[in-house]
Amino acid sequence: MILDTHMHTAEYSPDSFLPIAEAVARAREMGIDGLCVTDHDTLGAREVAAEWRRNFDFPLFLGVEVLTTKGDVVCFGLDEAPPPASLTPEELMARVAACGGCATAAHPFRDNNRGLEDLIGTLPGLHGVECFNGSTDPAANLRALELARASGRALLGAADAHWRERVGLFVTEFADELRDERDLIRAVRAGRCRPLAWDGAKFTDAEAFCRAHLAG
């Protein structure tokens, strides 16, 4: 099952130009099986998520991108979203654990000062790493992959889309069919997933895609 595990909706992220209807339409065109709605520091979509799922007849998983004091983390299973930059990464991991959720580092080495960087190798309680991010250059993505592998984290890919054209540039393929957020949390915690890249026509191995881009 292929999911884009990180995207922002125009409805709940002020910097997004991507209405949920356009995101779903683009995902269907590309053959993506589901989308994770992960708006900035808010679970505001929770109240309409069921309505969206019903209206679009499409799998949607609700999470949140939390800005900690040292960078962004995409979380699933939180009961509420903490205010931006109000928690250290360690405090956020404790909250995620208490909720039975999962946490993945978003774009660790992106050049926007919002990644956990080398902390992804040592942060207790971090389950996965968004090794391949649609707004991060290939070298930085490969650096994240290397450190995530060395530290035994789940390896994910995600577009981090704010525009229709960015949906699905990187995605995550899960070994299992996922029905809801609880299934997603279990799959990430178990590391039963791998990152893929969109080459313009189909999904392909993300690492090979980035290495070819650098060599090209």
JSON list of C-alpha atoms in Angstrom, two decimals:
[
{"chain": "A", "resi": 1, "resn": "MET", "atom": "CA", "xyz": [0.00, 0.00, 0.00]},
{"chain": "A", "resi": 2, "resn": "ILE", "atom": "CA", "xyz": [1.48, 3.32, -1.09]},
{"chain": "A", "resi": 3, "resn": "LEU", "atom": "CA", "xyz": [0.96, 6.43, 1.06]},
{"chain": "A", "resi": 4, "resn": "ASP", "atom": "CA", "xyz": [2.21, 9.98, 0.89]},
{"chain": "A", "resi": 5, "resn": "THR", "atom": "CA", "xyz": [2.86, 10.34, 4.62]},
{"chain": "A", "resi": 6, "resn": "HIS", "atom": "CA", "xyz": [3.34, 14.12, 4.86]},
{"chain": "A", "resi": 7, "resn": "MET", "atom": "CA", "xyz": [1.18, 16.80, 3.24]},
{"chain": "A", "resi": 8, "resn": "HIS", "atom": "CA", "xyz": [-0.40, 20.13, 4.18]},
{"chain": "A", "resi": 9, "resn": "THR", "atom": "CA", "xyz": [-3.93, 21.24, 3.34]},
{"chain": "A", "resi": 10, "resn": "ALA", "atom": "CA", "xyz": [-4.98, 24.74, 2.39]},
{"chain": "A", "resi": 11, "resn": "GLU", "atom": "CA", "xyz": [-7.81, 24.30, 4.89]},
{"chain": "A", "resi": 12, "resn": "TYR", "atom": "CA", "xyz": [-5.54, 23.97, 7.96]},
{"chain": "A", "resi": 13, "resn": "SER", "atom": "CA", "xyz": [-1.97, 25.04, 7.04]},
{"chain": "A", "resi": 14, "resn": "PRO", "atom": "CA", "xyz": [-1.58, 28.80, 6.33]},
{"chain": "A", "resi": 15, "resn": "ASP", "atom": "CA", "xyz": [1.35, 28.19, 3.95]},
{"chain": "A", "resi": 16, "resn": "SER", "atom": "CA", "xyz": [-0.43, 25.58, 1.83]},
{"chain": "A", "resi": 17, "resn": "PHE", "atom": "CA", "xyz": [-2.14, 26.14, -1.51]},
{"chain": "A", "resi": 18, "resn": "LEU", "atom": "CA", "xyz": [-3.42, 22.58, -1.71]},
{"chain": "A", "resi": 19, "resn": "PRO", "atom": "CA", "xyz": [-7.13, 21.99, -0.99]},
{"chain": "A", "resi": 20, "resn": "ILE", "atom": "CA", "xyz": [-7.76, 18.46, 0.19]},
{"chain": "A", "resi": 21, "resn": "ALA", "atom": "CA", "xyz": [-9.94, 17.74, -2.87]},
{"chain": "A", "resi": 22, "resn": "GLU", "atom": "CA", "xyz": [-7.04, 18.57, -5.22]},
{"chain": "A", "resi": 23, "resn": "ALA", "atom": "CA", "xyz": [-4.63, 16.44, -3.18]},
{"chain": "A", "resi": 24, "resn": "VAL", "atom": "CA", "xyz": [-6.93, 13.43, -3.40]},
{"chain": "A", "resi": 25, "resn": "ALA", "atom": "CA", "xyz": [-7.49, 13.94, -7.13]},
{"chain": "A", "resi": 26, "resn": "ARG", "atom": "CA", "xyz": [-3.75, 14.10, -7.81]},
{"chain": "A", "resi": 27, "resn": "ALA", "atom": "CA", "xyz": [-3.08, 11.08, -5.61]},
{"chain": "A", "resi": 28, "resn": "ARG", "atom": "CA", "xyz": [-5.63, 9.06, -7.56]},
{"chain": "A", "resi": 29, "resn": "GLU", "atom": "CA", "xyz": [-4.02, 10.09, -10.88]},
{"chain": "A", "resi": 30, "resn": "MET", "atom": "CA", "xyz": [-0.64, 8.81, -9.64]},
{"chain": "A", "resi": 31, "resn": "GLY", "atom": "CA", "xyz": [-1.92, 5.53, -8.21]},
{"chain": "A", "resi": 32, "resn": "ILE", "atom": "CA", "xyz": [-1.31, 6.50, -4.57]},
{"chain": "A", "resi": 33, "resn": "ASP", "atom": "CA", "xyz": [-3.47, 4.43, -2.22]},
{"chain": "A", "resi": 34, "resn": "GLY", "atom": "CA", "xyz": [-3.84, 7.00, 0.59]},
{"chain": "A", "resi": 35, "resn": "LEU", "atom": "CA", "xyz": [-2.73, 10.33, 2.01]},
{"chain": "A", "resi": 36, "resn": "CYS", "atom": "CA", "xyz": [-1.64, 11.44, 5.46]},
{"chain": "A", "resi": 37, "resn": "VAL", "atom": "CA", "xyz": [-2.92, 14.89, 6.42]},
{"chain": "A", "resi": 38, "resn": "THR", "atom": "CA", "xyz": [-0.15, 16.39, 8.58]},
{"chain": "A", "resi": 39, "resn": "ASP", "atom": "CA", "xyz": [-0.80, 20.11, 8.95]},
{"chain": "A", "resi": 40, "resn": "HIS", "atom": "CA", "xyz": [1.52, 22.42, 10.89]},
{"chain": "A", "resi": 41, "resn": "ASP", "atom": "CA", "xyz": [1.01, 22.19, 14.66]},
{"chain": "A", "resi": 42, "resn": "THR", "atom": "CA", "xyz": [-2.71, 21.47, 14.44]},
{"chain": "A", "resi": 43, "resn": "LEU", "atom": "CA", "xyz": [-5.07, 18.54, 14.43]},
{"chain": "A", "resi": 44, "resn": "GLY", "atom": "CA", "xyz": [-7.83, 20.83, 13.23]},
{"chain": "A", "resi": 45, "resn": "ALA", "atom": "CA", "xyz": [-8.73, 18.44, 10.41]},
{"chain": "A", "resi": 46, "resn": "ARG", "atom": "CA", "xyz": [-9.79, 15.85, 12.97]},
{"chain": "A", "resi": 47, "resn": "GLU", "atom": "CA", "xyz": [-13.32, 17.23, 13.07]},
{"chain": "A", "resi": 48, "resn": "VAL", "atom": "CA", "xyz": [-13.77, 16.95, 9.30]},
{"chain": "A", "resi": 49, "resn": "ALA", "atom": "CA", "xyz": [-11.60, 13.91, 8.58]},
{"chain": "A", "resi": 50, "resn": "ALA", "atom": "CA", "xyz": [-14.50, 11.48, 8.72]},
{"chain": "A", "resi": 51, "resn": "GLU", "atom": "CA", "xyz": [-16.51, 13.71, 6.39]},
{"chain": "A", "resi": 52, "resn": "TRP", "atom": "CA", "xyz": [-13.57, 13.93, 3.97]},
{"chain": "A", "resi": 53, "resn": "ARG", "atom": "CA", "xyz": [-13.13, 10.16, 3.96]},
{"chain": "A", "resi": 54, "resn": "ARG", "atom": "CA", "xyz": [-16.83, 9.69, 3.27]},
{"chain": "A", "resi": 55, "resn": "ASN", "atom": "CA", "xyz": [-17.03, 12.37, 0.57]},
{"chain": "A", "resi": 56, "resn": "PHE", "atom": "CA", "xyz": [-13.88, 11.29, -1.28]},
{"chain": "A", "resi": 57, "resn": "ASP", "atom": "CA", "xyz": [-14.18, 7.54, -0.58]},
{"chain": "A", "resi": 58, "resn": "PHE", "atom": "CA", "xyz": [-10.40, 7.60, -0.21]},
{"chain": "A", "resi": 59, "resn": "PRO", "atom": "CA", "xyz": [-8.09, 6.53, 2.67]},
{"chain": "A", "resi": 60, "resn": "LEU", "atom": "CA", "xyz": [-6.94, 9.52, 4.72]},
{"chain": "A", "resi": 61, "resn": "PHE", "atom": "CA", "xyz": [-4.78, 9.25, 7.83]},
{"chain": "A", "resi": 62, "resn": "LEU", "atom": "CA", "xyz": [-4.61, 12.11, 10.32]},
{"chain": "A", "resi": 63, "resn": "GLY", "atom": "CA", "xyz": [-1.31, 13.20, 11.85]},
{"chain": "A", "resi": 64, "resn": "VAL", "atom": "CA", "xyz": [0.44, 16.46, 12.66]},
{"chain": "A", "resi": 65, "resn": "GLU", "atom": "CA", "xyz": [3.80, 18.07, 11.93]},
{"chain": "A", "resi": 66, "resn": "VAL", "atom": "CA", "xyz": [5.04, 19.38, 15.28]},
{"chain": "A", "resi": 67, "resn": "LEU", "atom": "CA", "xyz": [7.75, 22.04, 15.47]},
{"chain": "A", "resi": 68, "resn": "THR", "atom": "CA", "xyz": [9.96, 21.20, 18.46]},
{"chain": "A", "resi": 69, "resn": "THR", "atom": "CA", "xyz": [12.77, 23.38, 19.81]},
{"chain": "A", "resi": 70, "resn": "LYS", "atom": "CA", "xyz": [15.15, 21.56, 17.45]},
{"chain": "A", "resi": 71, "resn": "GLY", "atom": "CA", "xyz": [13.10, 20.79, 14.36]},
{"chain": "A", "resi": 72, "resn": "ASP", "atom": "CA", "xyz": [9.98, 19.26, 12.84]},
{"chain": "A", "resi": 73, "resn": "VAL", "atom": "CA", "xyz": [8.58, 15.84, 13.70]},
{"chain": "A", "resi": 74, "resn": "VAL", "atom": "CA", "xyz": [5.58, 14.19, 12.03]},
{"chain": "A", "resi": 75, "resn": "CYS", "atom": "CA", "xyz": [3.48, 12.40, 14.63]},
{"chain": "A", "resi": 76, "resn": "PHE", "atom": "CA", "xyz": [0.50, 10.07, 14.54]},
{"chain": "A", "resi": 77, "resn": "GLY", "atom": "CA", "xyz": [-1.67, 9.19, 17.52]},
{"chain": "A", "resi": 78, "resn": "LEU", "atom": "CA", "xyz": [-1.31, 12.38, 19.56]},
{"chain": "A", "resi": 79, "resn": "ASP", "atom": "CA", "xyz": [-4.40, 13.41, 21.51]},
{"chain": "A", "resi": 80, "resn": "GLU", "atom": "CA", "xyz": [-3.69, 17.11, 20.89]},
{"chain": "A", "resi": 81, "resn": "ALA", "atom": "CA", "xyz": [-1.11, 19.21, 19.05]},
{"chain": "A", "resi": 82, "resn": "PRO", "atom": "CA", "xyz": [1.34, 21.12, 21.27]},
{"chain": "A", "resi": 83, "resn": "PRO", "atom": "CA", "xyz": [1.96, 24.82, 20.51]},
{"chain": "A", "resi": 84, "resn": "PRO", "atom": "CA", "xyz": [4.85, 25.41, 18.07]},
{"chain": "A", "resi": 85, "resn": "ALA", "atom": "CA", "xyz": [8.35, 25.18, 19.59]},
{"chain": "A", "resi": 86, "resn": "SER", "atom": "CA", "xyz": [6.92, 24.54, 23.07]},
{"chain": "A", "resi": 87, "resn": "LEU", "atom": "CA", "xyz": [8.52, 21.11, 23.53]},
{"chain": "A", "resi": 88, "resn": "THR", "atom": "CA", "xyz": [12.00, 19.71, 23.18]},
{"chain": "A", "resi": 89, "resn": "PRO", "atom": "CA", "xyz": [12.28, 16.64, 20.93]},
{"chain": "A", "resi": 90, "resn": "GLU", "atom": "CA", "xyz": [12.69, 14.50, 24.06]},
{"chain": "A", "resi": 91, "resn": "GLU", "atom": "CA", "xyz": [9.51, 15.93, 25.59]},
{"chain": "A", "resi": 92, "resn": "LEU", "atom": "CA", "xyz": [7.60, 15.29, 22.36]},
{"chain": "A", "resi": 93, "resn": "MET", "atom": "CA", "xyz": [8.84, 11.68, 22.22]},
{"chain": "A", "resi": 94, "resn": "ALA", "atom": "CA", "xyz": [7.57, 11.17, 25.77]},
{"chain": "A", "resi": 95, "resn": "ARG", "atom": "CA", "xyz": [4.16, 12.56, 24.82]},
{"chain": "A", "resi": 96, "resn": "VAL", "atom": "CA", "xyz": [3.98, 10.36, 21.71]},
{"chain": "A", "resi": 97, "resn": "ALA", "atom": "CA", "xyz": [4.88, 7.31, 23.79]},
{"chain": "A", "resi": 98, "resn": "ALA", "atom": "CA", "xyz": [2.21, 8.14, 26.38]},
{"chain": "A", "resi": 99, "resn": "CYS", "atom": "CA", "xyz": [-0.38, 8.31, 23.58]},
{"chain": "A", "resi": 100, "resn": "GLY", "atom": "CA", "xyz": [0.78, 5.08, 21.96]},
{"chain": "A", "resi": 101, "resn": "GLY", "atom": "CA", "xyz": [1.66, 6.91, 18.77]},
{"chain": "A", "resi": 102, "resn": "CYS", "atom": "CA", "xyz": [4.63, 7.07, 16.45]},
{"chain": "A", "resi": 103, "resn": "ALA", "atom": "CA", "xyz": [7.08, 9.83, 15.54]},
{"chain": "A", "resi": 104, "resn": "THR", "atom": "CA", "xyz": [9.09, 10.35, 12.36]},
{"chain": "A", "resi": 105, "resn": "ALA", "atom": "CA", "xyz": [11.69, 13.05, 11.79]},
{"chain": "A", "resi": 106, "resn": "ALA", "atom": "CA", "xyz": [10.65, 15.34, 8.93]},
{"chain": "A", "resi": 107, "resn": "HIS", "atom": "CA", "xyz": [13.31, 16.42, 6.40]},
{"chain": "A", "resi": 108, "resn": "PRO", "atom": "CA", "xyz": [16.24, 16.09, 8.88]},
{"chain": "A", "resi": 109, "resn": "PHE", "atom": "CA", "xyz": [18.85, 17.88, 6.76]},
{"chain": "A", "resi": 110, "resn": "ARG", "atom": "CA", "xyz": [16.70, 20.28, 4.73]},
{"chain": "A", "resi": 111, "resn": "ASP", "atom": "CA", "xyz": [18.27, 23.76, 4.53]},
{"chain": "A", "resi": 112, "resn": "ASN", "atom": "CA", "xyz": [15.46, 25.54, 6.38]},
{"chain": "A", "resi": 113, "resn": "ASN", "atom": "CA", "xyz": [16.72, 25.11, 9.96]},
{"chain": "A", "resi": 114, "resn": "ARG", "atom": "CA", "xyz": [13.68, 22.94, 10.76]},
{"chain": "A", "resi": 115, "resn": "GLY", "atom": "CA", "xyz": [15.27, 19.49, 10.74]},
{"chain": "A", "resi": 116, "resn": "LEU", "atom": "CA", "xyz": [16.54, 17.41, 13.66]},
{"chain": "A", "resi": 117, "resn": "GLU", "atom": "CA", "xyz": [19.80, 16.80, 11.75]},
{"chain": "A", "resi": 118, "resn": "ASP", "atom": "CA", "xyz": [22.19, 14.40, 13.53]},
{"chain": "A", "resi": 119, "resn": "LEU", "atom": "CA", "xyz": [19.78, 14.01, 16.44]},
{"chain": "A", "resi": 120, "resn": "ILE", "atom": "CA", "xyz": [17.91, 11.41, 14.36]},
{"chain": "A", "resi": 121, "resn": "GLY", "atom": "CA", "xyz": [20.73, 9.00, 15.18]},
{"chain": "A", "resi": 122, "resn": "THR", "atom": "CA", "xyz": [20.39, 9.21, 18.96]},
{"chain": "A", "resi": 123, "resn": "LEU", "atom": "CA", "xyz": [16.91, 10.50, 19.90]},
{"chain": "A", "resi": 124, "resn": "PRO", "atom": "CA", "xyz": [15.18, 7.88, 22.10]},
{"chain": "A", "resi": 125, "resn": "GLY", "atom": "CA", "xyz": [11.62, 7.10, 21.06]},
{"chain": "A", "resi": 126, "resn": "LEU", "atom": "CA", "xyz": [11.97, 8.23, 17.45]},
{"chain": "A", "resi": 127, "resn": "HIS", "atom": "CA", "xyz": [10.46, 5.52, 15.28]},
{"chain": "A", "resi": 128, "resn": "GLY", "atom": "CA", "xyz": [11.19, 6.61, 11.74]},
{"chain": "A", "resi": 129, "resn": "VAL", "atom": "CA", "xyz": [12.94, 9.09, 9.50]},
{"chain": "A", "resi": 130, "resn": "GLU", "atom": "CA", "xyz": [11.56, 10.85, 6.43]},
{"chain": "A", "resi": 131, "resn": "CYS", "atom": "CA", "xyz": [14.73, 10.05, 4.49]},
{"chain": "A", "resi": 132, "resn": "PHE", "atom": "CA", "xyz": [13.32, 11.32, 1.23]},
{"chain": "A", "resi": 133, "resn": "ASN", "atom": "CA", "xyz": [11.45, 14.63, 1.30]},
{"chain": "A", "resi": 134, "resn": "GLY", "atom": "CA", "xyz": [10.05, 16.37, -1.76]},
{"chain": "A", "resi": 135, "resn": "SER", "atom": "CA", "xyz": [11.46, 19.77, -0.82]},
{"chain": "A", "resi": 136, "resn": "THR", "atom": "CA", "xyz": [14.96, 18.58, 0.13]},
{"chain": "A", "resi": 137, "resn": "ASP", "atom": "CA", "xyz": [17.94, 18.23, -2.20]},
{"chain": "A", "resi": 138, "resn": "PRO", "atom": "CA", "xyz": [19.13, 14.69, -3.08]},
{"chain": "A", "resi": 139, "resn": "ALA", "atom": "CA", "xyz": [22.42, 14.87, -1.16]},
{"chain": "A", "resi": 140, "resn": "ALA", "atom": "CA", "xyz": [20.62, 15.89, 2.04]},
{"chain": "A", "resi": 141, "resn": "ASN", "atom": "CA", "xyz": [18.06, 13.13, 1.53]},
{"chain": "A", "resi": 142, "resn": "LEU", "atom": "CA", "xyz": [20.82, 10.53, 1.12]},
{"chain": "A", "resi": 143, "resn": "ARG", "atom": "CA", "xyz": [22.56, 11.80, 4.25]},
{"chain": "A", "resi": 144, "resn": "ALA", "atom": "CA", "xyz": [19.32, 11.24, 6.17]},
{"chain": "A", "resi": 145, "resn": "LEU", "atom": "CA", "xyz": [19.02, 7.74, 4.70]},
{"chain": "A", "resi": 146, "resn": "GLU", "atom": "CA", "xyz": [22.53, 6.80, 5.80]},
{"chain": "A", "resi": 147, "resn": "LEU", "atom": "CA", "xyz": [22.00, 7.93, 9.38]},
{"chain": "A", "resi": 148, "resn": "ALA", "atom": "CA", "xyz": [18.52, 6.41, 9.61]},
{"chain": "A", "resi": 149, "resn": "ARG", "atom": "CA", "xyz": [19.84, 3.04, 8.47]},
{"chain": "A", "resi": 150, "resn": "ALA", "atom": "CA", "xyz": [22.72, 3.18, 10.94]},
{"chain": "A", "resi": 151, "resn": "SER", "atom": "CA", "xyz": [20.34, 3.91, 13.81]},
{"chain": "A", "resi": 152, "resn": "GLY", "atom": "CA", "xyz": [17.73, 1.31, 12.84]},
{"chain": "A", "resi": 153, "resn": "ARG", "atom": "CA", "xyz": [14.85, 3.70, 12.17]},
{"chain": "A", "resi": 154, "resn": "ALA", "atom": "CA", "xyz": [11.97, 3.00, 9.80]},
{"chain": "A", "resi": 155, "resn": "LEU", "atom": "CA", "xyz": [12.72, 4.50, 6.37]},
{"chain": "A", "resi": 156, "resn": "LEU", "atom": "CA", "xyz": [10.03, 6.72, 4.86]},
{"chain": "A", "resi": 157, "resn": "GLY", "atom": "CA", "xyz": [9.52, 8.98, 1.87]},
{"chain": "A", "resi": 158, "resn": "ALA", "atom": "CA", "xyz": [7.02, 11.84, 1.66]},
{"chain": "A", "resi": 159, "resn": "ALA", "atom": "CA", "xyz": [6.33, 14.80, -0.58]},
{"chain": "A", "resi": 160, "resn": "ASP", "atom": "CA", "xyz": [5.61, 17.38, 2.15]},
{"chain": "A", "resi": 161, "resn": "ALA", "atom": "CA", "xyz": [3.31, 18.88, -0.50]},
{"chain": "A", "resi": 162, "resn": "HIS", "atom": "CA", "xyz": [1.90, 22.39, -0.28]},
{"chain": "A", "resi": 163, "resn": "TRP", "atom": "CA", "xyz": [0.92, 22.47, -3.98]},
{"chain": "A", "resi": 164, "resn": "ARG", "atom": "CA", "xyz": [-0.87, 19.96, -6.22]},
{"chain": "A", "resi": 165, "resn": "GLU", "atom": "CA", "xyz": [2.22, 19.42, -8.39]},
{"chain": "A", "resi": 166, "resn": "ARG", "atom": "CA", "xyz": [4.25, 18.32, -5.35]},
{"chain": "A", "resi": 167, "resn": "VAL", "atom": "CA", "xyz": [1.94, 15.53, -4.21]},
{"chain": "A", "resi": 168, "resn": "GLY", "atom": "CA", "xyz": [3.62, 12.12, -4.29]},
{"chain": "A", "resi": 169, "resn": "LEU", "atom": "CA", "xyz": [7.12, 13.18, -5.34]},
{"chain": "A", "resi": 170, "resn": "PHE", "atom": "CA", "xyz": [8.24, 10.78, -2.62]},
{"chain": "A", "resi": 171, "resn": "VAL", "atom": "CA", "xyz": [5.99, 8.22, -0.96]},
{"chain": "A", "resi": 172, "resn": "THR", "atom": "CA", "xyz": [6.19, 5.25, 1.39]},
{"chain": "A", "resi": 173, "resn": "GLU", "atom": "CA", "xyz": [5.22, 1.72, 0.42]},
{"chain": "A", "resi": 174, "resn": "PHE", "atom": "CA", "xyz": [3.88, -0.34, 3.33]},
{"chain": "A", "resi": 175, "resn": "ALA", "atom": "CA", "xyz": [3.95, -4.12, 3.40]},
{"chain": "A", "resi": 176, "resn": "ASP", "atom": "CA", "xyz": [0.45, -4.30, 4.86]},
{"chain": "A", "resi": 177, "resn": "GLU", "atom": "CA", "xyz": [-2.97, -2.89, 4.06]},
{"chain": "A", "resi": 178, "resn": "LEU", "atom": "CA", "xyz": [-3.58, -0.04, 6.50]},
{"chain": "A", "resi": 179, "resn": "ARG", "atom": "CA", "xyz": [-7.16, 0.70, 7.55]},
{"chain": "A", "resi": 180, "resn": "ASP", "atom": "CA", "xyz": [-6.61, 3.50, 10.06]},
{"chain": "A", "resi": 181, "resn": "GLU", "atom": "CA", "xyz": [-4.04, 5.42, 12.09]},
{"chain": "A", "resi": 182, "resn": "ARG", "atom": "CA", "xyz": [-3.55, 2.51, 14.51]},
{"chain": "A", "resi": 183, "resn": "ASP", "atom": "CA", "xyz": [-2.49, 0.26, 11.61]},
{"chain": "A", "resi": 184, "resn": "LEU", "atom": "CA", "xyz": [-0.18, 3.00, 10.36]},
{"chain": "A", "resi": 185, "resn": "ILE", "atom": "CA", "xyz": [1.43, 3.42, 13.79]},
{"chain": "A", "resi": 186, "resn": "ARG", "atom": "CA", "xyz": [2.04, -0.31, 14.10]},
{"chain": "A", "resi": 187, "resn": "ALA", "atom": "CA", "xyz": [3.57, -0.48, 10.61]},
{"chain": "A", "resi": 188, "resn": "VAL", "atom": "CA", "xyz": [5.95, 2.44, 11.23]},
{"chain": "A", "resi": 189, "resn": "ARG", "atom": "CA", "xyz": [6.98, 1.09, 14.62]},
{"chain": "A", "resi": 190, "resn": "ALA", "atom": "CA", "xyz": [7.73, -2.29, 13.00]},
{"chain": "A", "resi": 191, "resn": "GLY", "atom": "CA", "xyz": [9.61, -0.67, 10.11]},
{"chain": "A", "resi": 192, "resn": "ARG", "atom": "CA", "xyz": [7.47, -2.53, 7.56]},
{"chain": "A", "resi": 193, "resn": "CYS", "atom": "CA", "xyz": [7.87, 0.11, 4.87]},
{"chain": "A", "resi": 194, "resn": "ARG", "atom": "CA", "xyz": [10.24, 1.53, 2.26]},
{"chain": "A", "resi": 195, "resn": "PRO", "atom": "CA", "xyz": [10.59, 4.87, 0.45]},
{"chain": "A", "resi": 196, "resn": "LEU", "atom": "CA", "xyz": [9.79, 5.30, -3.25]},
{"chain": "A", "resi": 197, "resn": "ALA", "atom": "CA", "xyz": [10.23, 8.18, -5.71]},
{"chain": "A", "resi": 198, "resn": "TRP", "atom": "CA", "xyz": [8.01, 9.39, -8.56]},
{"chain": "A", "resi": 199, "resn": "ASP", "atom": "CA", "xyz": [10.01, 9.46, -11.81]},
{"chain": "A", "resi": 200, "resn": "GLY", "atom": "CA", "xyz": [7.28, 11.22, -13.79]},
{"chain": "A", "resi": 201, "resn": "ALA", "atom": "CA", "xyz": [5.53, 8.05, -14.89]},
{"chain": "A", "resi": 202, "resn": "LYS", "atom": "CA", "xyz": [5.81, 5.50, -12.08]},
{"chain": "A", "resi": 203, "resn": "PHE", "atom": "CA", "xyz": [7.17, 4.90, -8.59]},
{"chain": "A", "resi": 204, "resn": "THR", "atom": "CA", "xyz": [10.71, 3.63, -8.32]},
{"chain": "A", "resi": 205, "resn": "ASP", "atom": "CA", "xyz": [13.38, 3.01, -5.67]},
{"chain": "A", "resi": 206, "resn": "ALA", "atom": "CA", "xyz": [14.03, 6.34, -3.94]},
{"chain": "A", "resi": 207, "resn": "GLU", "atom": "CA", "xyz": [17.71, 5.80, -3.19]},
{"chain": "A", "resi": 208, "resn": "ALA", "atom": "CA", "xyz": [18.52, 4.80, -6.77]},
{"chain": "A", "resi": 209, "resn": "PHE", "atom": "CA", "xyz": [16.48, 7.76, -8.03]},
{"chain": "A", "resi": 210, "resn": "CYS", "atom": "CA", "xyz": [18.45, 10.25, -5.92]},
{"chain": "A", "resi": 211, "resn": "ARG", "atom": "CA", "xyz": [21.84, 8.72, -6.73]},
{"chain": "A", "resi": 212, "resn": "ALA", "atom": "CA", "xyz": [21.03, 8.84, -10.44]},
{"chain": "A", "resi": 213, "resn": "HIS", "atom": "CA", "xyz": [19.98, 12.47, -10.09]},
{"chain": "A", "resi": 214, "resn": "LEU", "atom": "CA", "xyz": [23.29, 13.35, -8.41]},
{"chain": "A", "resi": 215, "resn": "ALA", "atom": "CA", "xyz": [25.30, 11.43, -11.01]},
{"chain": "A", "resi": 216, "resn": "GLY", "atom": "CA", "xyz": [23.35, 12.92, -13.87]}
]
